[in-house]
mmCIF file of C-alpha atoms in Angstrom:
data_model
loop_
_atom_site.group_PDB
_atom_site.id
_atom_site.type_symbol
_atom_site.label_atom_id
_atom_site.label_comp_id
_atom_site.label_asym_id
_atom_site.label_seq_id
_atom_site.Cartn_x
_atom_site.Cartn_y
_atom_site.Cartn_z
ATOM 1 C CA UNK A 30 66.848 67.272 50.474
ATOM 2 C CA UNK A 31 67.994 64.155 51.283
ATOM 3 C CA UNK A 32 64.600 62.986 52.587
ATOM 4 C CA UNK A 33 62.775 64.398 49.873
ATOM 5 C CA UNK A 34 65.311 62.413 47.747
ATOM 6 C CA UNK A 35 64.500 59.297 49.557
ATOM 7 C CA UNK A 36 60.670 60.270 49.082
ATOM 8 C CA UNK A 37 61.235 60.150 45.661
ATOM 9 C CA UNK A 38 62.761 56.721 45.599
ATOM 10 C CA UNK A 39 60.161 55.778 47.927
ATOM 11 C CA UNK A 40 57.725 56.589 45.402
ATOM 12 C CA UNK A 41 59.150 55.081 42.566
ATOM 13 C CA UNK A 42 59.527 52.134 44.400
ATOM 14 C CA UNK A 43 55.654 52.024 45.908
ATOM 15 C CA UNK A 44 54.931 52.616 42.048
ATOM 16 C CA UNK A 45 57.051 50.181 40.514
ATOM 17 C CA UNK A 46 55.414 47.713 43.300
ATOM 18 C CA UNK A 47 52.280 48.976 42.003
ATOM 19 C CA UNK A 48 53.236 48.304 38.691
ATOM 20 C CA UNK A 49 54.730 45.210 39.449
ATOM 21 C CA UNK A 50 51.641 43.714 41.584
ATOM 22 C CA UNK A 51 48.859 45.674 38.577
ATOM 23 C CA UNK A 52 50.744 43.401 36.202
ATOM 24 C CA UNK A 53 50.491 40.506 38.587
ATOM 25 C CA UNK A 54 46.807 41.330 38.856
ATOM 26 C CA UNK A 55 46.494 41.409 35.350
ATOM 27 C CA UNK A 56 48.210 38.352 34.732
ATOM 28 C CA UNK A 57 45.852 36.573 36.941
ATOM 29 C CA UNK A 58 42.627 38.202 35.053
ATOM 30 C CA UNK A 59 44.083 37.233 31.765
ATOM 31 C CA UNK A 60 44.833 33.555 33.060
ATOM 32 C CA UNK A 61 41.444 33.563 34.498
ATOM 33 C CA UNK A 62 39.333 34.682 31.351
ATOM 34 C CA UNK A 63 41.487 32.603 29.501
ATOM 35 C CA UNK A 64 40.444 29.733 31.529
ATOM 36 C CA UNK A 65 36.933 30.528 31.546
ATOM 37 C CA UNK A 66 37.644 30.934 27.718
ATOM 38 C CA UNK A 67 38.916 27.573 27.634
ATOM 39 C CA UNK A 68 36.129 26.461 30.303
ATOM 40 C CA UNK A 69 32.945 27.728 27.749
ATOM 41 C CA UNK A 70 34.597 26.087 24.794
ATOM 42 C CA UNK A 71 35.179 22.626 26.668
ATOM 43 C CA UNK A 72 31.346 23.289 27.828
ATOM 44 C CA UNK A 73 30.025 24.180 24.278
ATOM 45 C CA UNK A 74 32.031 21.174 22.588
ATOM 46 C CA UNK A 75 30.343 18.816 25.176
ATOM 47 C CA UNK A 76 27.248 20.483 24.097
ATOM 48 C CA UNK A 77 28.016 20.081 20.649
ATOM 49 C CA UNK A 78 29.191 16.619 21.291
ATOM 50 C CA UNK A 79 25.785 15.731 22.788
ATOM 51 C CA UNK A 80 23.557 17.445 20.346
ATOM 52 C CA UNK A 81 25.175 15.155 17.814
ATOM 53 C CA UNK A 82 25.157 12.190 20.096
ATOM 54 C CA UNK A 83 21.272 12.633 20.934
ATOM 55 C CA UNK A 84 20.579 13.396 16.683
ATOM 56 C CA UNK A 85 22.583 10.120 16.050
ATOM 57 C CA UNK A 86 20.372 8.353 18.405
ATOM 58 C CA UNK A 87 16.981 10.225 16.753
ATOM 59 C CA UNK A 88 18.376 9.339 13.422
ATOM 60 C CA UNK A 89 19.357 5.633 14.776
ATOM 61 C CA UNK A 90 15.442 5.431 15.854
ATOM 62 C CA UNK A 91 13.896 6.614 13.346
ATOM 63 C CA UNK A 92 16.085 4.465 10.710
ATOM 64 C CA UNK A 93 14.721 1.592 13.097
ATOM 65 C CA UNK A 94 11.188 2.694 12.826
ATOM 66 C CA UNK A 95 11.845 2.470 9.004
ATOM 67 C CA UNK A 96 12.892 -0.825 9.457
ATOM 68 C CA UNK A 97 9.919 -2.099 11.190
ATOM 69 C CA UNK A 98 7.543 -0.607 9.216
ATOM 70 C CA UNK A 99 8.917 -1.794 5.395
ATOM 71 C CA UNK A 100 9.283 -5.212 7.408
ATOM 72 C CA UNK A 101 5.439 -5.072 8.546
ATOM 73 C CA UNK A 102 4.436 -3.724 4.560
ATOM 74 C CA UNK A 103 6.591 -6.587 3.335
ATOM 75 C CA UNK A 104 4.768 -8.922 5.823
ATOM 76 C CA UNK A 105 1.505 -7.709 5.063
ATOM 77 C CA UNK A 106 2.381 -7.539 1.400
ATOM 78 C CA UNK A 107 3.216 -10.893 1.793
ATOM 79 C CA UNK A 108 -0.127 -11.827 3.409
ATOM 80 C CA UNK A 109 -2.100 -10.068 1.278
ATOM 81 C CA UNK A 110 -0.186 -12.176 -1.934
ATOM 82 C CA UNK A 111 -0.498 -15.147 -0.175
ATOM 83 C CA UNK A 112 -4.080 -14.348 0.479
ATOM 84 C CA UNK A 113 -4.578 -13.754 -3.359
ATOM 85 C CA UNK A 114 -2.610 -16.963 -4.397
ATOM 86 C CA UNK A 115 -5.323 -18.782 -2.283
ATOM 87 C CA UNK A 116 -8.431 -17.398 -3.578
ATOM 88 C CA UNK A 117 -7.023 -17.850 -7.428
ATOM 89 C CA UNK A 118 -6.873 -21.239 -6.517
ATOM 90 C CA UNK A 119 -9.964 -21.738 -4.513
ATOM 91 C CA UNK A 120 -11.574 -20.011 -7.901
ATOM 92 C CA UNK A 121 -9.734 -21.904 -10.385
ATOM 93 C CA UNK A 122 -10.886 -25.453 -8.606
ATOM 94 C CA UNK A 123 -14.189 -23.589 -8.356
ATOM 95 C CA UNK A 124 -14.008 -23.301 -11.832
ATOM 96 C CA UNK A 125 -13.137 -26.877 -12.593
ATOM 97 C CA UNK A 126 -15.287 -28.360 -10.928
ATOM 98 C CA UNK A 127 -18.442 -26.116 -12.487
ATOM 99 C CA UNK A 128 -16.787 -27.665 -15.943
ATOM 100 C CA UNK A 129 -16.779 -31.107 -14.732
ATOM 101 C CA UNK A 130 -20.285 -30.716 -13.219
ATOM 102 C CA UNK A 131 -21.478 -28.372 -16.741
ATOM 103 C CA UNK A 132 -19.622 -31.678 -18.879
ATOM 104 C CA UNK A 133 -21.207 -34.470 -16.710
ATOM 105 C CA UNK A 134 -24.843 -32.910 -17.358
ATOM 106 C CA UNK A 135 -24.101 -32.129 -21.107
ATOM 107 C CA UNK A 136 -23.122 -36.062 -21.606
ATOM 108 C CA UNK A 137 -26.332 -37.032 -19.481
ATOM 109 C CA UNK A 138 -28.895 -34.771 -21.521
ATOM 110 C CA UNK A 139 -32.016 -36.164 -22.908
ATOM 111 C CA UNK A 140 -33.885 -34.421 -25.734
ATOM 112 C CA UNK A 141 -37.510 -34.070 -24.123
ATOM 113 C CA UNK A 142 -40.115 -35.989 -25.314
ATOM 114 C CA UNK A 143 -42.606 -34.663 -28.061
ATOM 115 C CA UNK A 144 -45.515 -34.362 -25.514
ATOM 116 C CA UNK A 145 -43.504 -32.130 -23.057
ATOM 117 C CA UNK A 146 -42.739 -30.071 -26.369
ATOM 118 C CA UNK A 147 -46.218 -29.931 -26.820
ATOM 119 C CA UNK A 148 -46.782 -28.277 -23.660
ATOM 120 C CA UNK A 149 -44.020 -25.615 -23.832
ATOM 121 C CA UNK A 150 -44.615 -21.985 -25.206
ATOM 122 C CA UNK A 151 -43.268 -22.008 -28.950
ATOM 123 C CA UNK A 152 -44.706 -18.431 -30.309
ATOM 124 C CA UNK A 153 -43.480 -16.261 -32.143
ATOM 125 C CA UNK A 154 -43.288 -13.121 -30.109
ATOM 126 C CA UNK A 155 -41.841 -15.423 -27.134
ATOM 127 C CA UNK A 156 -39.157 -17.022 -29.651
ATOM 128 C CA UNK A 157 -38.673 -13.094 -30.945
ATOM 129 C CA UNK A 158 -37.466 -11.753 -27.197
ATOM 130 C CA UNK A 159 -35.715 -14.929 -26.487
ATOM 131 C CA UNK A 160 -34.065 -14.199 -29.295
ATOM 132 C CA UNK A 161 -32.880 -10.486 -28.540
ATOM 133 C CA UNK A 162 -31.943 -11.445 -25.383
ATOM 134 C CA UNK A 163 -29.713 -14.394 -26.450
ATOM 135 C CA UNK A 164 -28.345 -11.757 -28.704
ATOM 136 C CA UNK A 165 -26.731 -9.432 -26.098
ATOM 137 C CA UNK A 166 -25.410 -12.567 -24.209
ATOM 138 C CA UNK A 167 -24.063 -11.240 -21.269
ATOM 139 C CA UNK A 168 -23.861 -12.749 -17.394
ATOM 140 C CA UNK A 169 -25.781 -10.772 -16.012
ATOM 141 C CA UNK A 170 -28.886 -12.232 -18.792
ATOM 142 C CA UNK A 171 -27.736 -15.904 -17.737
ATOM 143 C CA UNK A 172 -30.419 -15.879 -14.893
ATOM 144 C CA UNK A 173 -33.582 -14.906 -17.229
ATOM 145 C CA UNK A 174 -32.092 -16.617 -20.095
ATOM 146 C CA UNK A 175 -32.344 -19.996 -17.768
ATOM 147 C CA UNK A 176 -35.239 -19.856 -16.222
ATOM 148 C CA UNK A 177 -37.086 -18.833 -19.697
ATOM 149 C CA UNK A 178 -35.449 -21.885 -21.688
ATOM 150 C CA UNK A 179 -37.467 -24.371 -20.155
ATOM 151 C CA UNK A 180 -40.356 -22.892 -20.766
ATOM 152 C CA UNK A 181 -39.940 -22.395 -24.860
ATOM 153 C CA UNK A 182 -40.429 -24.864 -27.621
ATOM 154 C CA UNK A 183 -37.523 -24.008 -29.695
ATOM 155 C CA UNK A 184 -37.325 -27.478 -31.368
ATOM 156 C CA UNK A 185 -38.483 -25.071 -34.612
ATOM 157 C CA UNK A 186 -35.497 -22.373 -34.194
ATOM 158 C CA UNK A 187 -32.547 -24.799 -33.406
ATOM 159 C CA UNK A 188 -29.897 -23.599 -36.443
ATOM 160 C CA UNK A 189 -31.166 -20.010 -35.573
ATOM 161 C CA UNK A 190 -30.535 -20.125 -31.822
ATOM 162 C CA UNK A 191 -27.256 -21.559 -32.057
ATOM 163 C CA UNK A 192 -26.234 -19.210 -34.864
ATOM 164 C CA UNK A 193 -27.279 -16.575 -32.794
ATOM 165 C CA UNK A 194 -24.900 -17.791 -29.827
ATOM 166 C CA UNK A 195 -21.904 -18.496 -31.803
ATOM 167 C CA UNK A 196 -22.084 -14.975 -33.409
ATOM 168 C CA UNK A 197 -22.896 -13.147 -29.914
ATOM 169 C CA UNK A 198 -20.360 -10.697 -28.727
ATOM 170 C CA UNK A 199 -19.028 -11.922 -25.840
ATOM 171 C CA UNK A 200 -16.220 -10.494 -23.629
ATOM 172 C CA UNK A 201 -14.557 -12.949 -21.119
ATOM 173 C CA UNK A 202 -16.708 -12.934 -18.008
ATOM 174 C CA UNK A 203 -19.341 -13.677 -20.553
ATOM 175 C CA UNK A 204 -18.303 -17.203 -21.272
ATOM 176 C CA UNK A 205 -19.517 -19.099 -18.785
ATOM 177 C CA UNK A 206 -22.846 -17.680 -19.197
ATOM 178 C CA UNK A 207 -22.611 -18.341 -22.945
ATOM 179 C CA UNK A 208 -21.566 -22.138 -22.382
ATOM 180 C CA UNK A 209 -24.277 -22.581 -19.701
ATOM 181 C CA UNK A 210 -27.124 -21.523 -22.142
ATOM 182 C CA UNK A 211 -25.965 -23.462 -24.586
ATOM 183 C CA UNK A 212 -25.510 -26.511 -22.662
ATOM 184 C CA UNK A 213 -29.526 -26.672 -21.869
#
């Protein structure tokens, strides 16, 4: 009996051991996953961390994109303003100087002579669609109106002619056209 009694401890002993190194061993796992635990969270916040590093950078490139573009619209709009401002002014002395050239003609006119009246067209029917023409002033009538002056007498319609100018409906482009008929 004794031996079996020594078996006995023997055994408890062998399973305490086994006890002592399955908690050991369990320990160890436990330390381990909890490491590896630790490990995939310190791997997915450096993940994290760069995912929000490289969208910082996408957002910091594309703000600078932005940027450059409103700065080349702004140049360009700039341009194109400038470009504007120059032809407004190339137009306007354009302008002035078809005045000063319209006045200087208007203070050198001389009324043609009674036999060059003579020879001119004074009918009628010609006066008649001269007339309706002069009526519906418009620019785009300056050309025929001015090449068809010339060639009428209307020494005999003055007061009519110029009553139909001054009561023509004219809109603004119209002017000029209006003030260069009337000036021959």
């Amino acid at each position: 009996r004794g031996s079996s009694a020594g078996r006995g401890e023997g055994r408890r002993g062998a399973r305490e051991d086994r006890k002592q190194v399955d908690a050991e061993e369990a320990k160890r796992r436990a330390e381990v996953e909890e490491q590896q635990r630790l490990e995939e969270e310190r791997r997915k916040e450096e993940e994290e961390a760069e995912r929000r590093k490289q969208q910082l950078e996408e957002q910091q490139r594309i703000a600078a994109e932005e940027e450059a573009r409103q700065a080349q619209e702004e140049a360009a709009a700039a341009r194109r303003e400038e470009e504007a401002r120059r032809r407004a002014i190339e137009e306007a002395a354009a302008a002035v100087e078809a005045k000063l050239q319209l006045r200087a003609l208007n203070s050198q006119c001389e009324r043609p002579s009674e036999a060059e009246l003579k020879t001119r067209d004074s009918s009628l029917k010609k006066y008649t669609a001269f007339n309706k023409k002069l009526r519906s002033l418009a620019e785009d009538s300056r050309v025929w109106l001015t090449e068809e002056l010339p060639r009428l007498n209307l020494s005999k319609y003055v007061e009519e002619v110029a009553t139909v100018i001054s009561e023509a409906k004219l809109r603004m482009n119209d002017i000029n056209a209006a003030v260069q008929v009337a000036s021959l």
